[in-house]
Amino acid sequence: MVRLWGDTPETEELAKKNLEKQLEKILLEKGKINIQEIFEKYWNNHNLLNHYLQIYLMIDQLADEGKIIIDEDKNISLAKVTFLDYDEIKEVTIWDLEHKKEDIKKKKEIIERYQTINFYV
C-alpha cells in the first residue's frame, strides 16, 4: 500500500503536523478561507493530485476532530469554544486548547525529569 503522507510513520506524522500548522496560521490570519484558496496558498499553483488529496484529507480529518468548521459553501473557519473563566466569558480556538495541553505535557515531563535527579550524590 502506498503511503499518502510519507515513507515512514514518522514522516507521515511530520507531514500531517506541518499541514495542520500551516492551516492554523492561515486561518488565524484570515479568519475564514475557501478550500480553493488553501490549495493555491499551500502549493502555489503546483497542482499535483496527491497534494490536493493530502490537503483535502487533512481538512476532512480536522473537521472530524472539531478543530475547524466547514460551511455549505466550503468555507473553512476555526472552531471556537466559549467558557466562563472566573467572572468573564472567554472564547478560544480548539487549537489554543491543544497548544496549552502540549505545553502542560512538556512542563510535566521536565518536572518529572528533575525529580529523578539525585542532587546529593
Coordinates of N, CA and C in Angstrom, one line a residue:
M1 N 0.8 -1.2 0.0 CA 0.0 0.0 0.0 C 0.9 1.2 0.0
V2 N 0.5 2.2 -0.8 CA 1.3 3.4 -0.9 C 0.9 4.4 0.2
R3 N 1.9 5.0 0.8 CA 1.6 6.0 1.9 C 1.4 7.3 1.3
L4 N 0.3 8.0 1.7 CA 0.0 9.3 1.1 C 0.8 10.4 1.8
W5 N 1.1 10.2 3.0 CA 1.7 11.3 3.8 C 3.2 11.2 3.9
G6 N 3.8 10.1 3.6 CA 5.3 9.9 3.7 C 5.7 8.5 3.6
D7 N 7.0 8.2 3.7 CA 7.5 6.9 3.5 C 7.5 6.1 4.8
T8 N 7.5 6.7 5.9 CA 7.5 6.1 7.2 C 6.5 6.7 8.1
P9 N 6.1 6.0 9.2 CA 5.1 6.6 10.1 C 5.6 8.0 10.7
E10 N 6.9 8.1 10.9 CA 7.5 9.4 11.4 C 7.3 10.5 10.4
T11 N 7.6 10.2 9.1 CA 7.5 11.3 8.1 C 6.0 11.6 7.9
E12 N 5.2 10.6 8.0 CA 3.7 10.8 7.9 C 3.2 11.7 9.0
E13 N 3.7 11.5 10.2 CA 3.2 12.4 11.3 C 3.8 13.8 11.1
L14 N 5.0 13.9 10.7 CA 5.6 15.3 10.4 C 4.8 16.0 9.3
A15 N 4.5 15.3 8.2 CA 3.7 15.9 7.1 C 2.4 16.4 7.6
K16 N 1.7 15.6 8.4 CA 0.4 16.0 8.9 C 0.5 17.2 9.8
K17 N 1.5 17.2 10.7 CA 1.7 18.3 11.7 C 2.0 19.6 10.9
N18 N 2.8 19.5 9.8 CA 3.2 20.6 9.0 C 2.0 21.2 8.4
L19 N 1.1 20.4 7.7 CA -0.1 20.9 7.1 C -1.0 21.5 8.1
E20 N -1.1 20.9 9.3 CA -2.0 21.4 10.3 C -1.5 22.8 10.8
K21 N -0.2 23.0 11.0 CA 0.3 24.3 11.5 C 0.1 25.3 10.4
Q22 N 0.3 25.0 9.1 CA 0.1 26.0 8.1 C -1.3 26.4 8.0
L23 N -2.2 25.4 8.1 CA -3.6 25.8 8.0 C -4.1 26.6 9.2
E24 N -3.6 26.3 10.4 CA -3.9 27.1 11.6 C -3.4 28.6 11.4
K25 N -2.2 28.7 10.8 CA -1.6 30.1 10.6 C -2.5 30.8 9.6
I26 N -2.9 30.2 8.5 CA -3.7 30.9 7.5 C -5.0 31.3 8.1
L27 N -5.7 30.4 8.9 CA -7.0 30.7 9.5 C -6.9 31.8 10.5
L28 N -5.8 31.8 11.3 CA -5.6 32.9 12.3 C -5.5 34.2 11.6
E29 N -4.8 34.3 10.4 CA -4.6 35.5 9.7 C -5.9 36.0 9.0
K30 N -6.6 35.1 8.3 CA -7.7 35.5 7.5 C -9.1 35.3 8.2
G31 N -9.2 34.3 9.2 CA -10.4 34.1 9.8 C -11.3 33.1 9.1
K32 N -11.5 33.2 7.8 CA -12.3 32.3 7.0 C -11.6 32.2 5.6
I33 N -11.6 31.0 5.1 CA -10.9 30.8 3.8 C -11.6 29.7 3.1
N34 N -11.6 29.8 1.7 CA -12.2 28.7 0.9 C -11.2 27.6 0.6
I35 N -11.7 26.5 0.3 CA -10.8 25.3 0.0 C -9.9 25.6 -1.2
Q36 N -10.4 26.2 -2.2 CA -9.6 26.6 -3.4 C -8.4 27.5 -3.0
E37 N -8.7 28.5 -2.1 CA -7.7 29.4 -1.7 C -6.6 28.7 -0.9
I38 N -7.0 27.6 -0.2 CA -6.0 26.8 0.6 C -5.1 26.1 -0.4
F39 N -5.7 25.5 -1.4 CA -4.8 24.8 -2.4 C -3.8 25.8 -3.0
E40 N -4.2 27.0 -3.4 CA -3.3 28.0 -4.0 C -2.3 28.4 -3.0
K41 N -2.7 28.6 -1.8 CA -1.7 29.1 -0.7 C -0.7 28.1 -0.4
Y42 N -1.1 26.8 -0.3 CA -0.2 25.8 0.1 C 0.9 25.5 -1.0
W43 N 0.4 25.3 -2.2 CA 1.2 24.8 -3.3 C 1.6 25.7 -4.4
N44 N 1.1 27.0 -4.3 CA 1.5 28.0 -5.3 C 1.3 27.5 -6.7
N45 N 0.1 27.0 -7.0 CA -0.2 26.5 -8.4 C 0.6 25.3 -8.8
H46 N 1.2 24.6 -7.9 CA 1.9 23.3 -8.2 C 0.8 22.3 -7.9
N47 N 0.0 22.0 -9.0 CA -1.2 21.3 -8.8 C -1.1 19.8 -9.1
L48 N -0.5 19.1 -8.1 CA -0.4 17.6 -8.2 C -1.6 17.0 -7.5
L49 N -2.1 15.9 -8.0 CA -3.3 15.3 -7.5 C -3.0 14.8 -6.0
N50 N -1.9 14.3 -5.7 CA -1.6 13.8 -4.4 C -1.6 15.0 -3.4
H51 N -1.1 16.2 -3.8 CA -1.2 17.3 -2.9 C -2.6 17.7 -2.6
Y52 N -3.4 17.8 -3.6 CA -4.8 18.1 -3.4 C -5.5 17.1 -2.5
L53 N -5.2 15.8 -2.7 CA -5.7 14.8 -1.9 C -5.2 14.9 -0.4
Q54 N -3.9 15.2 -0.2 CA -3.4 15.3 1.1 C -4.1 16.5 1.9
I55 N -4.3 17.6 1.2 CA -4.9 18.8 1.8 C -6.4 18.5 2.1
Y56 N -7.0 17.9 1.1 CA -8.5 17.6 1.3 C -8.7 16.6 2.5
L57 N -7.8 15.6 2.6 CA -7.9 14.6 3.7 C -7.6 15.2 5.0
M58 N -6.6 16.2 5.0 CA -6.3 16.8 6.3 C -7.4 17.7 6.7
I59 N -8.0 18.4 5.8 CA -9.2 19.3 6.1 C -10.3 18.5 6.7
D60 N -10.6 17.4 6.0 CA -11.7 16.5 6.5 C -11.4 15.9 7.8
Q61 N -10.1 15.5 8.1 CA -9.7 15.0 9.4 C -9.9 16.1 10.5
L62 N -9.4 17.3 10.2 CA -9.5 18.4 11.2 C -11.0 18.7 11.5
A63 N -11.9 18.6 10.5 CA -13.3 18.9 10.7 C -13.9 17.8 11.6
D64 N -13.4 16.5 11.4 CA -13.9 15.4 12.2 C -13.4 15.6 13.7
E65 N -12.2 16.1 13.8 CA -11.6 16.3 15.2 C -12.3 17.5 15.8
G66 N -13.0 18.3 15.1 CA -13.7 19.5 15.7 C -12.8 20.7 15.8
K67 N -11.7 20.8 15.0 CA -10.8 21.9 15.1 C -11.1 23.0 14.1
I68 N -11.8 22.6 13.0 CA -12.3 23.6 12.1 C -13.8 23.4 11.8
I69 N -14.4 24.4 11.2 CA -15.8 24.3 10.8 C -15.9 24.5 9.3
I70 N -16.5 23.6 8.5 CA -16.7 23.8 7.1 C -18.2 24.1 6.8
D71 N -18.5 25.2 6.2 CA -19.9 25.5 6.0 C -20.3 25.0 4.6
E72 N -21.6 25.3 4.2 CA -22.1 24.7 3.0 C -21.5 25.2 1.7
D73 N -20.8 26.4 1.8 CA -20.1 27.0 0.7 C -18.7 26.6 0.6
K74 N -18.3 25.6 1.4 CA -16.9 25.1 1.5 C -15.9 26.1 2.1
N75 N -16.4 27.0 2.9 CA -15.6 28.0 3.6 C -15.1 27.4 4.9
I76 N -13.9 27.6 5.2 CA -13.3 26.9 6.4 C -13.0 28.0 7.5
S77 N -13.4 27.8 8.7 CA -13.1 28.7 9.8 C -12.7 27.9 11.0
L78 N -12.1 28.6 12.0 CA -11.6 28.0 13.2 C -12.8 27.6 14.1
A79 N -12.8 26.5 14.7 CA -13.8 26.1 15.7 C -13.4 26.8 17.0
K80 N -14.4 27.4 17.7 CA -14.1 28.1 18.9 C -15.0 27.6 20.0
V81 N -14.5 27.7 21.2 CA -15.2 27.2 22.4 C -15.3 28.4 23.3
T82 N -16.5 28.6 23.9 CA -16.8 29.7 24.9 C -17.0 29.1 26.2
F83 N -16.3 29.6 27.2 CA -16.4 29.1 28.6 C -16.3 30.3 29.6
L84 N -16.8 30.0 30.8 CA -16.8 31.0 31.8 C -15.5 30.9 32.6
D85 N -14.7 31.9 32.7 CA -13.4 31.9 33.4 C -13.5 32.9 34.5
Y86 N -13.6 32.5 35.7 CA -13.7 33.4 36.9 C -15.0 34.2 36.7
D87 N -14.8 35.5 36.4 CA -16.0 36.3 36.2 C -16.2 36.9 34.8
E88 N -15.5 36.3 33.8 CA -15.6 36.7 32.5 C -15.8 35.5 31.5
I89 N -16.4 35.8 30.4 CA -16.6 34.8 29.3 C -15.5 34.9 28.4
K90 N -14.8 33.8 28.1 CA -13.7 33.7 27.2 C -14.1 32.8 26.0
E91 N -13.5 33.2 24.8 CA -13.7 32.5 23.6 C -12.3 32.1 23.1
V92 N -12.0 30.9 23.0 CA -10.7 30.4 22.5 C -10.9 29.4 21.4
T93 N -9.9 29.2 20.5 CA -10.0 28.2 19.5 C -9.6 26.9 20.1
I94 N -10.0 25.8 19.4 CA -9.6 24.5 19.8 C -8.1 24.3 19.8
W95 N -7.5 24.9 18.8 CA -6.0 24.8 18.7 C -5.3 25.5 19.9
D96 N -5.9 26.6 20.4 CA -5.3 27.2 21.6 C -5.3 26.2 22.7
L97 N -6.4 25.5 22.9 CA -6.5 24.5 24.0 C -5.5 23.4 23.7
E98 N -5.3 22.9 22.5 CA -4.4 21.9 22.1 C -3.0 22.3 22.5
H99 N -2.6 23.6 22.1 CA -1.3 24.1 22.4 C -1.0 24.2 23.9
K100 N -2.0 24.6 24.7 CA -1.9 24.6 26.1 C -1.7 23.2 26.7
K101 N -2.4 22.3 26.2 CA -2.3 20.9 26.6 C -0.9 20.4 26.3
E102 N -0.3 20.6 25.1 CA 1.0 20.2 24.8 C 2.0 20.9 25.7
D103 N 1.8 22.2 26.0 CA 2.8 22.9 26.9 C 2.8 22.3 28.3
I104 N 1.6 22.0 28.8 CA 1.5 21.4 30.1 C 2.2 20.1 30.1
K105 N 2.0 19.3 29.1 CA 2.7 18.0 29.0 C 4.2 18.1 29.0
K106 N 4.7 19.1 28.2 CA 6.2 19.3 28.2 C 6.7 19.7 29.6
K107 N 6.0 20.6 30.2 CA 6.4 21.1 31.6 C 6.3 20.0 32.6
K108 N 5.3 19.1 32.5 CA 5.2 18.0 33.4 C 6.4 17.0 33.2
E109 N 6.8 16.8 31.9 CA 7.9 15.9 31.7 C 9.2 16.5 32.2
I110 N 9.4 17.8 32.1 CA 10.6 18.4 32.7 C 10.6 18.3 34.2
I111 N 9.5 18.5 34.8 CA 9.4 18.4 36.3 C 9.7 17.0 36.7
E112 N 9.2 16.0 36.0 CA 9.4 14.6 36.3 C 10.9 14.2 36.2
R113 N 11.6 14.8 35.1 CA 13.0 14.5 34.9 C 13.8 15.1 36.1
Y114 N 13.5 16.3 36.5 CA 14.2 17.0 37.6 C 14.0 16.2 38.9
Q115 N 12.8 15.6 39.1 CA 12.5 14.9 40.3 C 13.4 13.6 40.4
T116 N 13.8 13.1 39.3 CA 14.6 11.9 39.3 C 16.1 12.1 39.5
I117 N 16.5 13.4 39.5 CA 17.9 13.7 39.7 C 18.2 13.7 41.2
N118 N 19.2 13.0 41.6 CA 19.6 13.0 43.0 C 20.7 14.0 43.2
F119 N 20.4 15.1 43.8 CA 21.3 16.2 44.0 C 22.4 16.0 45.0
Y120 N 22.2 15.0 45.9 CA 23.1 14.7 47.0 C 24.2 13.7 46.6
V121 N 24.2 13.2 45.4 CA 25.2 12.2 45.0 C 26.4 12.9 44.4

